[in-house]
Amino acid sequence: MTRHFLDLSDAGGDAVAAMLADALDRKGARTGWPKGKVDADAPLGGRILGMIFEKASTRTRVSFDVAMRQLGGSAIVMDAGTTQLGRGETIADTARVLSRMVDAIMIRTGDHAKIEELAHYATVPVINGLTDASHPCQIMADLLTLIERGHALPGLEVAWLGDGNNVLHSIIEAAGLMKFNVRIAVPQGYEPDPRWAEAANASGARVTLTRDAAEAASGANVVVTDTWVSMGQDHADDKLAAMAPYQVDPALMARAAAGATFLHCLPAHRGEEVTDAVIDGPQSAVWDEAENRIHAQKSVLRWCFGQL
Ligand code: CP
Ligand code: NVA
């Protein structure tokens, strides 16, 4: 069966743990190497990843390209607007054609149904590089970063501040798989889709929702936020006003547990969801988190090819 990585649950908790262990090992094995040097075992030698972007990206496009090079393979980046997909060629036909030309497909798009349709028609693995619903590759990098910082995932208290968006959905999904807890502080009307929390709570995580940022942050081991306006959304003044009490600033971080880690998937809107003092401060792991996109995705790719 073709292994798609549309969400973390496509792999499951054991495979996520195996990917994280593999990512740590492989990262350690190439310490100090030039970024383009191929890993000693070149496990994806001869493989090509095709990447389709229907939305902007810096980290996802560069980290997947570098990941493929380090694994001994290569990547082709397509901006959807310059492909026939952008002129109305169907997802199904695009899937059929790309499956004859590349060994795996990564897509960043809006509607999650589109990636499901692509996976349905593709005969090669399809990887979610962000949809409006979820961003599982980001959360693989986040989990790797937390482990590196000495956090044990089971029982971890993670506080999410701000908008109930795609990144939060994947954090909630990860909580269910890896058995940690998420305290969500979001304004009225900007809650995450409740189905993610229902599934996580049913599998032993504790996902709670409050309107009070300080309450969510109190004693948390991890504080996470993201942009208040995701790609494809309007810069509505009423939304920005509603989000203002959820800014992560030093006073909020001071409420978290000693040794708490700050995460942000980036790009950040400094002065909105996070202040400079926090993102540039000693508790921030955001640059490791960004680099770890490479290492985590190498293991996701290996899992897709049945190597993990
Ligand atoms: N975090 C993330 O996915 O960044 P890009 O939008 O730059 O890919
Ligand atoms: N929630 C953000 C994440 C960007 C990486 C967005 O969808 O724009």
mmCIF file with all atom_site columns, C-alpha atoms and ligand atoms in Angstrom, residues 55-56 59-60 108 129-132 135 138 160 163 165-168 226-227 229-233 265-267 293, ligand 2:
data_model
loop_
_atom_site.group_PDB
_atom_site.id
_atom_site.type_symbol
_atom_site.label_atom_id
_atom_site.label_alt_id
_atom_site.label_comp_id
_atom_site.label_asym_id
_atom_site.label_entity_id
_atom_site.label_seq_id
_atom_site.pdbx_PDB_ins_code
_atom_site.Cartn_x
_atom_site.Cartn_y
_atom_site.Cartn_z
_atom_site.occupancy
_atom_site.B_iso_or_equiv
_atom_site.pdbx_formal_charge
_atom_site.auth_seq_id
_atom_site.auth_comp_id
_atom_site.auth_asym_id
_atom_site.auth_atom_id
_atom_site.pdbx_PDB_model_num
ATOM   1  C CA . LYS A 1 55  ? 0.600  29.073 -1.346 1.00 0.00 ? 55  LYS A CA 1
ATOM   2  C CA . ALA A 1 56  ? 3.816  30.878 -0.439 1.00 0.00 ? 56  ALA A CA 1
ATOM   3  C CA . ARG A 1 59  ? 10.861 26.835 5.097  1.00 0.00 ? 59  ARG A CA 1
ATOM   4  C CA . THR A 1 60  ? 8.801  24.050 3.541  1.00 0.00 ? 60  THR A CA 1
ATOM   5  C CA . ARG A 1 108 ? 0.852  22.874 -0.120 1.00 0.00 ? 108 ARG A CA 1
ATOM   6  C CA . GLY A 1 129 ? 3.058  20.492 3.121  1.00 0.00 ? 129 GLY A CA 1
ATOM   7  C CA . LEU A 1 130 ? 0.207  22.478 4.767  1.00 0.00 ? 130 LEU A CA 1
ATOM   8  C CA . THR A 1 131 ? -3.493 22.762 4.080  1.00 0.00 ? 131 THR A CA 1
ATOM   9  C CA . ASP A 1 132 ? -6.094 24.994 5.708  1.00 0.00 ? 132 ASP A CA 1
ATOM   10 C CA . HIS A 1 135 ? 0.404  21.078 8.971  1.00 0.00 ? 135 HIS A CA 1
ATOM   11 C CA . GLN A 1 138 ? 5.643  21.278 11.016 1.00 0.00 ? 138 GLN A CA 1
ATOM   12 C CA . TRP A 1 160 ? -1.380 27.364 22.545 1.00 0.00 ? 160 TRP A CA 1
ATOM   13 C CA . ASP A 1 163 ? -5.813 31.561 16.558 1.00 0.00 ? 163 ASP A CA 1
ATOM   14 C CA . ASN A 1 165 ? -5.668 27.218 13.059 1.00 0.00 ? 165 ASN A CA 1
ATOM   15 C CA . ASN A 1 166 ? -4.092 24.445 10.947 1.00 0.00 ? 166 ASN A CA 1
ATOM   16 C CA . VAL A 1 167 ? -0.914 24.289 13.051 1.00 0.00 ? 167 VAL A CA 1
ATOM   17 C CA . LEU A 1 168 ? -2.939 23.917 16.241 1.00 0.00 ? 168 LEU A CA 1
ATOM   18 C CA . ASP A 1 226 ? 1.403  31.303 15.263 1.00 0.00 ? 226 ASP A CA 1
ATOM   19 C CA . THR A 1 227 ? 0.344  34.161 13.028 1.00 0.00 ? 227 THR A CA 1
ATOM   20 C CA . VAL A 1 229 ? -3.818 35.744 10.010 1.00 0.00 ? 229 VAL A CA 1
ATOM   21 C CA . SER A 1 230 ? -3.057 32.572 8.079  1.00 0.00 ? 230 SER A CA 1
ATOM   22 C CA . MET A 1 231 ? -2.468 32.432 4.330  1.00 0.00 ? 231 MET A CA 1
ATOM   23 C CA . GLY A 1 232 ? -5.715 32.911 2.449  1.00 0.00 ? 232 GLY A CA 1
ATOM   24 C CA . GLN A 1 233 ? -7.406 34.783 5.342  1.00 0.00 ? 233 GLN A CA 1
ATOM   25 C CA . CYS A 1 265 ? 6.430  27.681 13.165 1.00 0.00 ? 265 CYS A CA 1
ATOM   26 C CA . LEU A 1 266 ? 7.351  31.000 11.499 1.00 0.00 ? 266 LEU A CA 1
ATOM   27 C CA . PRO A 1 267 ? 6.961  33.319 9.693  1.00 0.00 ? 267 PRO A CA 1
ATOM   28 C CA . ARG A 1 293 ? 12.067 20.812 9.354  1.00 0.00 ? 293 ARG A CA 1
HETATM 29 N N1 . NVA B 2 .   ? -1.054 29.120 10.030 1.00 0.00 ? 2   NVA B N1 1
HETATM 30 C C1 . NVA B 2 .   ? -0.087 29.589 9.064  1.00 0.00 ? 2   NVA B C1 1
HETATM 31 C C2 . NVA B 2 .   ? 1.105  28.707 9.031  1.00 0.00 ? 2   NVA B C2 1
HETATM 32 C C3 . NVA B 2 .   ? 2.177  29.158 8.097  1.00 0.00 ? 2   NVA B C3 1
HETATM 33 C C4 . NVA B 2 .   ? 3.353  28.224 8.040  1.00 0.00 ? 2   NVA B C4 1
HETATM 34 C C5 . NVA B 2 .   ? -0.748 29.669 7.694  1.00 0.00 ? 2   NVA B C5 1
HETATM 35 O O1 . NVA B 2 .   ? -1.505 28.748 7.331  1.00 0.00 ? 2   NVA B O1 1
HETATM 36 O O2 . NVA B 2 .   ? -0.523 30.647 7.003  1.00 0.00 ? 2   NVA B O2 1
#
